[in-house]
Structures are given as structure tokens and as C-alpha cells.
Amino acid sequence: MFSFSLHQVKGPNIGLLGFSKGGDLCLSMASFLKGITATVLINSCVANTITPLHYKDMTIPSLGNDLGKHTITESGLMDCVNIWNNPLEEPDHRSLIPLEKAQGPFLFIVGKDDHNWKSEFYAHIASAWLQAHGKDRPQIIYYPGAGHCIDPPYFPPRIASVHAFLGQAMFFGGEPGAHSKAQVDAWQQIQTFFHKHLDGKKSVKHSKI
């Protein structure tokens, strides 16, 4: 269980917000830990990635990949959208996170021009998986023209950057204008979702620069 030692933390409800690899970690937390009320995933995978996940006497292997399937853009950046195996197929099916065990609702934020991995495909998997297990359909918000790195509003769009794990300059996708608009709207959607499920409020103030 969680302990609230900071006065800024109201409790008792707990919300999780995860991006990229942090998203599948949040999915795992929501699936295995008690007290998680609502979870937001930004361009996240529904399978465990990068390294095996160990929890108590259980291990979830990492989703397989083939770096040989990467491409190089005209600017010399790595594009890795096609390197990841399909988590619905064997043997990678074992890497799927049992999100049907989660108690609270999900919000998936999806950039349709994500070039890190197939976030839209993963959100579809999550929706079908939850409904197949008698759970509510998750909320999914799609942003055409948005890439992988949907940061808070007014952060410069990260169309490309050095990947923390691979150490290579990566193309993450996104058209600057559409991506920037997605960052503003997603921030509002995330706040609305958390206010609704954590404290019962339905509206929030709009972001202003």
C-alpha cells in the first residue's frame, strides 16, 4: 500500500500517469497494486518492454524486438516503429500485462504519427482485451499528426532526440503544428480525467501561456 507523507497529497485516491516505457510500468502497477484509482497512458505499450518485470514470485518477460528492422530517415535518424514483435503472437504473448486485473479506468493518449512503436495498435489491444474480460472500454483519444513525445503544453515538440536506452538519435514522429496542438489538448484531457475519477470534478481551468 501507499503512504501519504506529503501535505500536498490529498488522497485517498491514486492516479498514475505514464509515458512510453513509463506507461507499461504504470499498467503493471495498476494491475498488481491495490489502491490505484485511475491510470493515464501516453503512447504506451500494453506489453512489458526493455527488461523483464519481476513482482513477487512472477516474471513477465520483455516484448521481443528485431533491431535489424529499423530504417534510417533522410536526416540520418533511426526509425524503430517496426522493430517490435506482435504481443498477440507467441512467444511474445507472455509479455502482455494482465490489465484486466486493474480496478480503475484507463485513458490512452495516442499520437497517430508515433514512430517509437505502434501506440494506436496497442491501445486497440487494450480495449479489446479489457472488454473480453468483462471490463469497461478504456477512453482513447487519438491525435493525428502527433508523434511519440507528447509533453506538457508549450514544450518544444520533440520530433527527434537521443533514445535513453539505445543511445542513438531517434525519429519519434510528429508534425510540429499538429503535435503542439495535441500537447495542449492532451493536458486538458488528462486533468479532466483525473479530476473526474479522483475527486469527482468535471471541469478544469484551461492552459494559458
PDB file of N, CA and C in Angstrom, residues 116-174:
ATOM      1  N   ASN A 116       7.993   5.595 -32.460  1.00  0.00           N
ATOM      2  CA  ASN A 116       8.759   4.793 -31.499  1.00  0.00           C
ATOM      3  C   ASN A 116       8.232   3.360 -31.484  1.00  0.00           C
ATOM      4  N   TRP A 117       6.900   3.252 -31.480  1.00  0.00           N
ATOM      5  CA  TRP A 117       6.224   1.965 -31.620  1.00  0.00           C
ATOM      6  C   TRP A 117       4.775   2.216 -31.987  1.00  0.00           C
ATOM      7  N   LYS A 118       3.994   1.149 -32.154  1.00  0.00           N
ATOM      8  CA  LYS A 118       2.641   1.262 -32.692  1.00  0.00           C
ATOM      9  C   LYS A 118       1.628   1.493 -31.573  1.00  0.00           C
ATOM     10  N   SER A 119       1.614   2.733 -31.057  1.00  0.00           N
ATOM     11  CA  SER A 119       0.764   3.053 -29.910  1.00  0.00           C
ATOM     12  C   SER A 119      -0.720   2.869 -30.211  1.00  0.00           C
ATOM     13  N   GLU A 120      -1.133   3.199 -31.425  1.00  0.00           N
ATOM     14  CA  GLU A 120      -2.548   3.030 -31.774  1.00  0.00           C
ATOM     15  C   GLU A 120      -2.938   1.553 -31.732  1.00  0.00           C
ATOM     16  N   PHE A 121      -2.097   0.698 -32.255  1.00  0.00           N
ATOM     17  CA  PHE A 121      -2.327  -0.749 -32.232  1.00  0.00           C
ATOM     18  C   PHE A 121      -2.412  -1.251 -30.797  1.00  0.00           C
ATOM     19  N   TYR A 122      -1.520  -0.770 -29.928  1.00  0.00           N
ATOM     20  CA  TYR A 122      -1.528  -1.211 -28.534  1.00  0.00           C
ATOM     21  C   TYR A 122      -2.786  -0.761 -27.803  1.00  0.00           C
ATOM     22  N   ALA A 123      -3.260   0.450 -28.108  1.00  0.00           N
ATOM     23  CA  ALA A 123      -4.497   0.930 -27.476  1.00  0.00           C
ATOM     24  C   ALA A 123      -5.683   0.068 -27.907  1.00  0.00           C
ATOM     25  N   HIS A 124      -5.698  -0.363 -29.169  1.00  0.00           N
ATOM     26  CA  HIS A 124      -6.759  -1.246 -29.652  1.00  0.00           C
ATOM     27  C   HIS A 124      -6.697  -2.595 -28.928  1.00  0.00           C
ATOM     28  N   ILE A 125      -5.489  -3.098 -28.710  1.00  0.00           N
ATOM     29  CA  ILE A 125      -5.334  -4.350 -27.974  1.00  0.00           C
ATOM     30  C   ILE A 125      -5.906  -4.199 -26.570  1.00  0.00           C
ATOM     31  N   ALA A 126      -5.580  -3.099 -25.905  1.00  0.00           N
ATOM     32  CA  ALA A 126      -6.054  -2.869 -24.536  1.00  0.00           C
ATOM     33  C   ALA A 126      -7.575  -2.828 -24.493  1.00  0.00           C
ATOM     34  N   SER A 127      -8.195  -2.139 -25.444  1.00  0.00           N
ATOM     35  CA  SER A 127      -9.640  -2.023 -25.469  1.00  0.00           C
ATOM     36  C   SER A 127     -10.301  -3.387 -25.658  1.00  0.00           C
ATOM     37  N   ALA A 128      -9.813  -4.150 -26.621  1.00  0.00           N
ATOM     38  CA  ALA A 128     -10.385  -5.470 -26.880  1.00  0.00           C
ATOM     39  C   ALA A 128     -10.157  -6.414 -25.700  1.00  0.00           C
ATOM     40  N   TRP A 129      -8.982  -6.351 -25.116  1.00  0.00           N
ATOM     41  CA  TRP A 129      -8.626  -7.239 -24.003  1.00  0.00           C
ATOM     42  C   TRP A 129      -9.509  -6.973 -22.787  1.00  0.00           C
ATOM     43  N   LEU A 130      -9.679  -5.687 -22.449  1.00  0.00           N
ATOM     44  CA  LEU A 130     -10.499  -5.335 -21.295  1.00  0.00           C
ATOM     45  C   LEU A 130     -11.951  -5.757 -21.499  1.00  0.00           C
ATOM     46  N   GLN A 131     -12.488  -5.488 -22.677  1.00  0.00           N
ATOM     47  CA  GLN A 131     -13.882  -5.846 -22.935  1.00  0.00           C
ATOM     48  C   GLN A 131     -14.080  -7.360 -22.961  1.00  0.00           C
ATOM     49  N   ALA A 132     -13.079  -8.091 -23.451  1.00  0.00           N
ATOM     50  CA  ALA A 132     -13.170  -9.549 -23.470  1.00  0.00           C
ATOM     51  C   ALA A 132     -13.211 -10.127 -22.065  1.00  0.00           C
ATOM     52  N   HIS A 133     -12.680  -9.363 -21.094  1.00  0.00           N
ATOM     53  CA  HIS A 133     -12.675  -9.802 -19.695  1.00  0.00           C
ATOM     54  C   HIS A 133     -13.768  -9.122 -18.876  1.00  0.00           C
ATOM     55  N   GLY A 134     -14.772  -8.584 -19.570  1.00  0.00           N
ATOM     56  CA  GLY A 134     -15.910  -8.008 -18.876  1.00  0.00           C
ATOM     57  C   GLY A 134     -15.665  -6.659 -18.246  1.00  0.00           C
ATOM     58  N   LYS A 135     -14.614  -5.956 -18.680  1.00  0.00           N
ATOM     59  CA  LYS A 135     -14.276  -4.639 -18.138  1.00  0.00           C
ATOM     60  C   LYS A 135     -14.805  -3.540 -19.060  1.00  0.00           C
ATOM     61  N   ASP A 136     -14.864  -2.336 -18.521  1.00  0.00           N
ATOM     62  CA  ASP A 136     -15.300  -1.201 -19.327  1.00  0.00           C
ATOM     63  C   ASP A 136     -14.283  -0.885 -20.412  1.00  0.00           C
ATOM     64  N   ARG A 137     -14.779  -0.397 -21.536  1.00  0.00           N
ATOM     65  CA  ARG A 137     -13.895   0.044 -22.614  1.00  0.00           C
ATOM     66  C   ARG A 137     -13.102   1.257 -22.140  1.00  0.00           C
ATOM     67  N   PRO A 138     -11.787   1.290 -22.363  1.00  0.00           N
ATOM     68  CA  PRO A 138     -10.997   2.443 -21.936  1.00  0.00           C
ATOM     69  C   PRO A 138     -11.283   3.646 -22.813  1.00  0.00           C
ATOM     70  N   GLN A 139     -11.034   4.828 -22.294  1.00  0.00           N
ATOM     71  CA  GLN A 139     -11.132   6.038 -23.105  1.00  0.00           C
ATOM     72  C   GLN A 139      -9.851   6.164 -23.924  1.00  0.00           C
ATOM     73  N   ILE A 140      -9.996   6.353 -25.224  1.00  0.00           N
ATOM     74  CA  ILE A 140      -8.838   6.504 -26.114  1.00  0.00           C
ATOM     75  C   ILE A 140      -9.005   7.802 -26.894  1.00  0.00           C
ATOM     76  N   ILE A 141      -7.994   8.653 -26.851  1.00  0.00           N
ATOM     77  CA  ILE A 141      -8.019   9.913 -27.596  1.00  0.00           C
ATOM     78  C   ILE A 141      -6.880   9.880 -28.612  1.00  0.00           C
ATOM     79  N   TYR A 142      -7.232  10.027 -29.882  1.00  0.00           N
ATOM     80  CA  TYR A 142      -6.260   9.962 -30.960  1.00  0.00           C
ATOM     81  C   TYR A 142      -5.912  11.372 -31.435  1.00  0.00           C
ATOM     82  N   TYR A 143      -4.639  11.572 -31.726  1.00  0.00           N
ATOM     83  CA  TYR A 143      -4.175  12.868 -32.220  1.00  0.00           C
ATOM     84  C   TYR A 143      -3.443  12.680 -33.552  1.00  0.00           C
ATOM     85  N   PRO A 144      -4.151  12.925 -34.675  1.00  0.00           N
ATOM     86  CA  PRO A 144      -3.477  12.849 -35.986  1.00  0.00           C
ATOM     87  C   PRO A 144      -2.344  13.867 -36.056  1.00  0.00           C
ATOM     88  N   GLY A 145      -1.225  13.453 -36.613  1.00  0.00           N
ATOM     89  CA  GLY A 145      -0.089  14.350 -36.762  1.00  0.00           C
ATOM     90  C   GLY A 145       0.780  14.481 -35.535  1.00  0.00           C
ATOM     91  N   ALA A 146       0.387  13.841 -34.434  1.00  0.00           N
ATOM     92  CA  ALA A 146       1.198  13.895 -33.209  1.00  0.00           C
ATOM     93  C   ALA A 146       2.134  12.695 -33.161  1.00  0.00           C
ATOM     94  N   GLY A 147       3.355  12.924 -32.705  1.00  0.00           N
ATOM     95  CA  GLY A 147       4.339  11.861 -32.612  1.00  0.00           C
ATOM     96  C   GLY A 147       4.362  11.204 -31.245  1.00  0.00           C
ATOM     97  N   HIS A 148       5.498  10.640 -30.899  1.00  0.00           N
ATOM     98  CA  HIS A 148       5.619   9.843 -29.674  1.00  0.00           C
ATOM     99  C   HIS A 148       5.671  10.699 -28.411  1.00  0.00           C
ATOM    100  N   CYS A 149       6.436  11.769 -28.451  1.00  0.00           N
ATOM    101  CA  CYS A 149       6.732  12.537 -27.231  1.00  0.00           C
ATOM    102  C   CYS A 149       5.722  13.659 -27.009  1.00  0.00           C
ATOM    103  N   ILE A 150       4.544  13.310 -26.496  1.00  0.00           N
ATOM    104  CA  ILE A 150       3.515  14.300 -26.209  1.00  0.00           C
ATOM    105  C   ILE A 150       3.755  14.844 -24.803  1.00  0.00           C
ATOM    106  N   ASP A 151       4.492  15.950 -24.750  1.00  0.00           N
ATOM    107  CA  ASP A 151       4.880  16.571 -23.487  1.00  0.00           C
ATOM    108  C   ASP A 151       3.795  17.546 -23.019  1.00  0.00           C
ATOM    109  N   PRO A 152       3.969  18.166 -21.830  1.00  0.00           N
ATOM    110  CA  PRO A 152       3.028  19.201 -21.391  1.00  0.00           C
ATOM    111  C   PRO A 152       2.989  20.366 -22.374  1.00  0.00           C
ATOM    112  N   PRO A 153       1.944  21.205 -22.304  1.00  0.00           N
ATOM    113  CA  PRO A 153       1.796  22.309 -23.261  1.00  0.00           C
ATOM    114  C   PRO A 153       3.002  23.233 -23.316  1.00  0.00           C
ATOM    115  N   TYR A 154       3.309  23.684 -24.525  1.00  0.00           N
ATOM    116  CA  TYR A 154       4.308  24.704 -24.799  1.00  0.00           C
ATOM    117  C   TYR A 154       5.747  24.220 -24.649  1.00  0.00           C
ATOM    118  N   PHE A 155       5.944  22.923 -24.396  1.00  0.00           N
ATOM    119  CA  PHE A 155       7.279  22.360 -24.528  1.00  0.00           C
ATOM    120  C   PHE A 155       7.585  22.269 -26.021  1.00  0.00           C
ATOM    121  N   PRO A 156       8.812  22.556 -26.438  1.00  0.00           N
ATOM    122  CA  PRO A 156       9.143  22.413 -27.865  1.00  0.00           C
ATOM    123  C   PRO A 156       8.884  20.972 -28.316  1.00  0.00           C
ATOM    124  N   PRO A 157       8.221  20.775 -29.452  1.00  0.00           N
ATOM    125  CA  PRO A 157       7.937  19.421 -29.927  1.00  0.00           C
ATOM    126  C   PRO A 157       9.218  18.613 -30.107  1.00  0.00           C
ATOM    127  N   ARG A 158       9.241  17.436 -29.523  1.00  0.00           N
ATOM    128  CA  ARG A 158      10.407  16.544 -29.654  1.00  0.00           C
ATOM    129  C   ARG A 158      10.152  15.587 -30.814  1.00  0.00           C
ATOM    130  N   ILE A 159      10.432  16.053 -31.986  1.00  0.00           N
ATOM    131  CA  ILE A 159      10.261  15.219 -33.168  1.00  0.00           C
ATOM    132  C   ILE A 159      11.361  14.162 -33.236  1.00  0.00           C
ATOM    133  N   ALA A 160      12.508  14.505 -32.699  1.00  0.00           N
ATOM    134  CA  ALA A 160      13.640  13.577 -32.658  1.00  0.00           C
ATOM    135  C   ALA A 160      14.485  13.900 -31.438  1.00  0.00           C
ATOM    136  N   SER A 161      15.131  12.887 -30.878  1.00  0.00           N
ATOM    137  CA  SER A 161      16.055  13.083 -29.764  1.00  0.00           C
ATOM    138  C   SER A 161      16.839  11.798 -29.568  1.00  0.00           C
ATOM    139  N   VAL A 162      17.807  11.824 -28.665  1.00  0.00           N
ATOM    140  CA  VAL A 162      18.616  10.635 -28.387  1.00  0.00           C
ATOM    141  C   VAL A 162      17.827   9.703 -27.478  1.00  0.00           C
ATOM    142  N   HIS A 163      17.662   8.474 -27.900  1.00  0.00           N
ATOM    143  CA  HIS A 163      16.911   7.482 -27.131  1.00  0.00           C
ATOM    144  C   HIS A 163      17.689   7.106 -25.877  1.00  0.00           C
ATOM    145  N   ALA A 164      17.013   7.149 -24.722  1.00  0.00           N
ATOM    146  CA  ALA A 164      17.687   6.906 -23.448  1.00  0.00           C
ATOM    147  C   ALA A 164      18.252   5.493 -23.349  1.00  0.00           C
ATOM    148  N   PHE A 165      17.585   4.524 -23.964  1.00  0.00           N
ATOM    149  CA  PHE A 165      18.037   3.132 -23.864  1.00  0.00           C
ATOM    150  C   PHE A 165      19.034   2.768 -24.955  1.00  0.00           C
ATOM    151  N   LEU A 166      18.742   3.161 -26.202  1.00  0.00           N
ATOM    152  CA  LEU A 166      19.612   2.788 -27.325  1.00  0.00           C
ATOM    153  C   LEU A 166      20.811   3.708 -27.467  1.00  0.00           C
ATOM    154  N   GLY A 167      20.700   4.940 -26.964  1.00  0.00           N
ATOM    155  CA  GLY A 167      21.802   5.892 -27.101  1.00  0.00           C
ATOM    156  C   GLY A 167      21.988   6.387 -28.519  1.00  0.00           C
ATOM    157  N   GLN A 168      20.945   6.276 -29.334  1.00  0.00           N
ATOM    158  CA  GLN A 168      21.009   6.691 -30.734  1.00  0.00           C
ATOM    159  C   GLN A 168      20.028   7.835 -30.984  1.00  0.00           C
ATOM    160  N   ALA A 169      20.323   8.651 -32.008  1.00  0.00           N
ATOM    161  CA  ALA A 169      19.406   9.712 -32.410  1.00  0.00           C
ATOM    162  C   ALA A 169      18.204   9.077 -33.093  1.00  0.00           C
ATOM    163  N   MET A 170      17.016   9.281 -32.521  1.00  0.00           N
ATOM    164  CA  MET A 170      15.815   8.596 -32.973  1.00  0.00           C
ATOM    165  C   MET A 170      14.805   9.578 -33.559  1.00  0.00           C
ATOM    166  N   PHE A 171      14.084   9.108 -34.559  1.00  0.00           N
ATOM    167  CA  PHE A 171      12.948   9.852 -35.097  1.00  0.00           C
ATOM    168  C   PHE A 171      11.703   9.389 -34.363  1.00  0.00           C
ATOM    169  N   PHE A 172      11.035  10.314 -33.647  1.00  0.00           N
ATOM    170  CA  PHE A 172       9.866   9.961 -32.849  1.00  0.00           C
ATOM    171  C   PHE A 172       8.552  10.356 -33.523  1.00  0.00           C
ATOM    172  N   GLY A 173       8.617  11.045 -34.638  1.00  0.00           N
ATOM    173  CA  GLY A 173       7.421  11.377 -35.378  1.00  0.00           C
ATOM    174  C   GLY A 173       6.760  12.658 -34.899  1.00  0.00           C
ATOM    175  N   GLY A 174       5.793  13.107 -35.682  1.00  0.00           N
ATOM    176  CA  GLY A 174       5.029  14.295 -35.327  1.00  0.00           C
ATOM    177  C   GLY A 174       5.255  15.442 -36.294  1.00  0.00           C
TER     178      GLY A 174
END
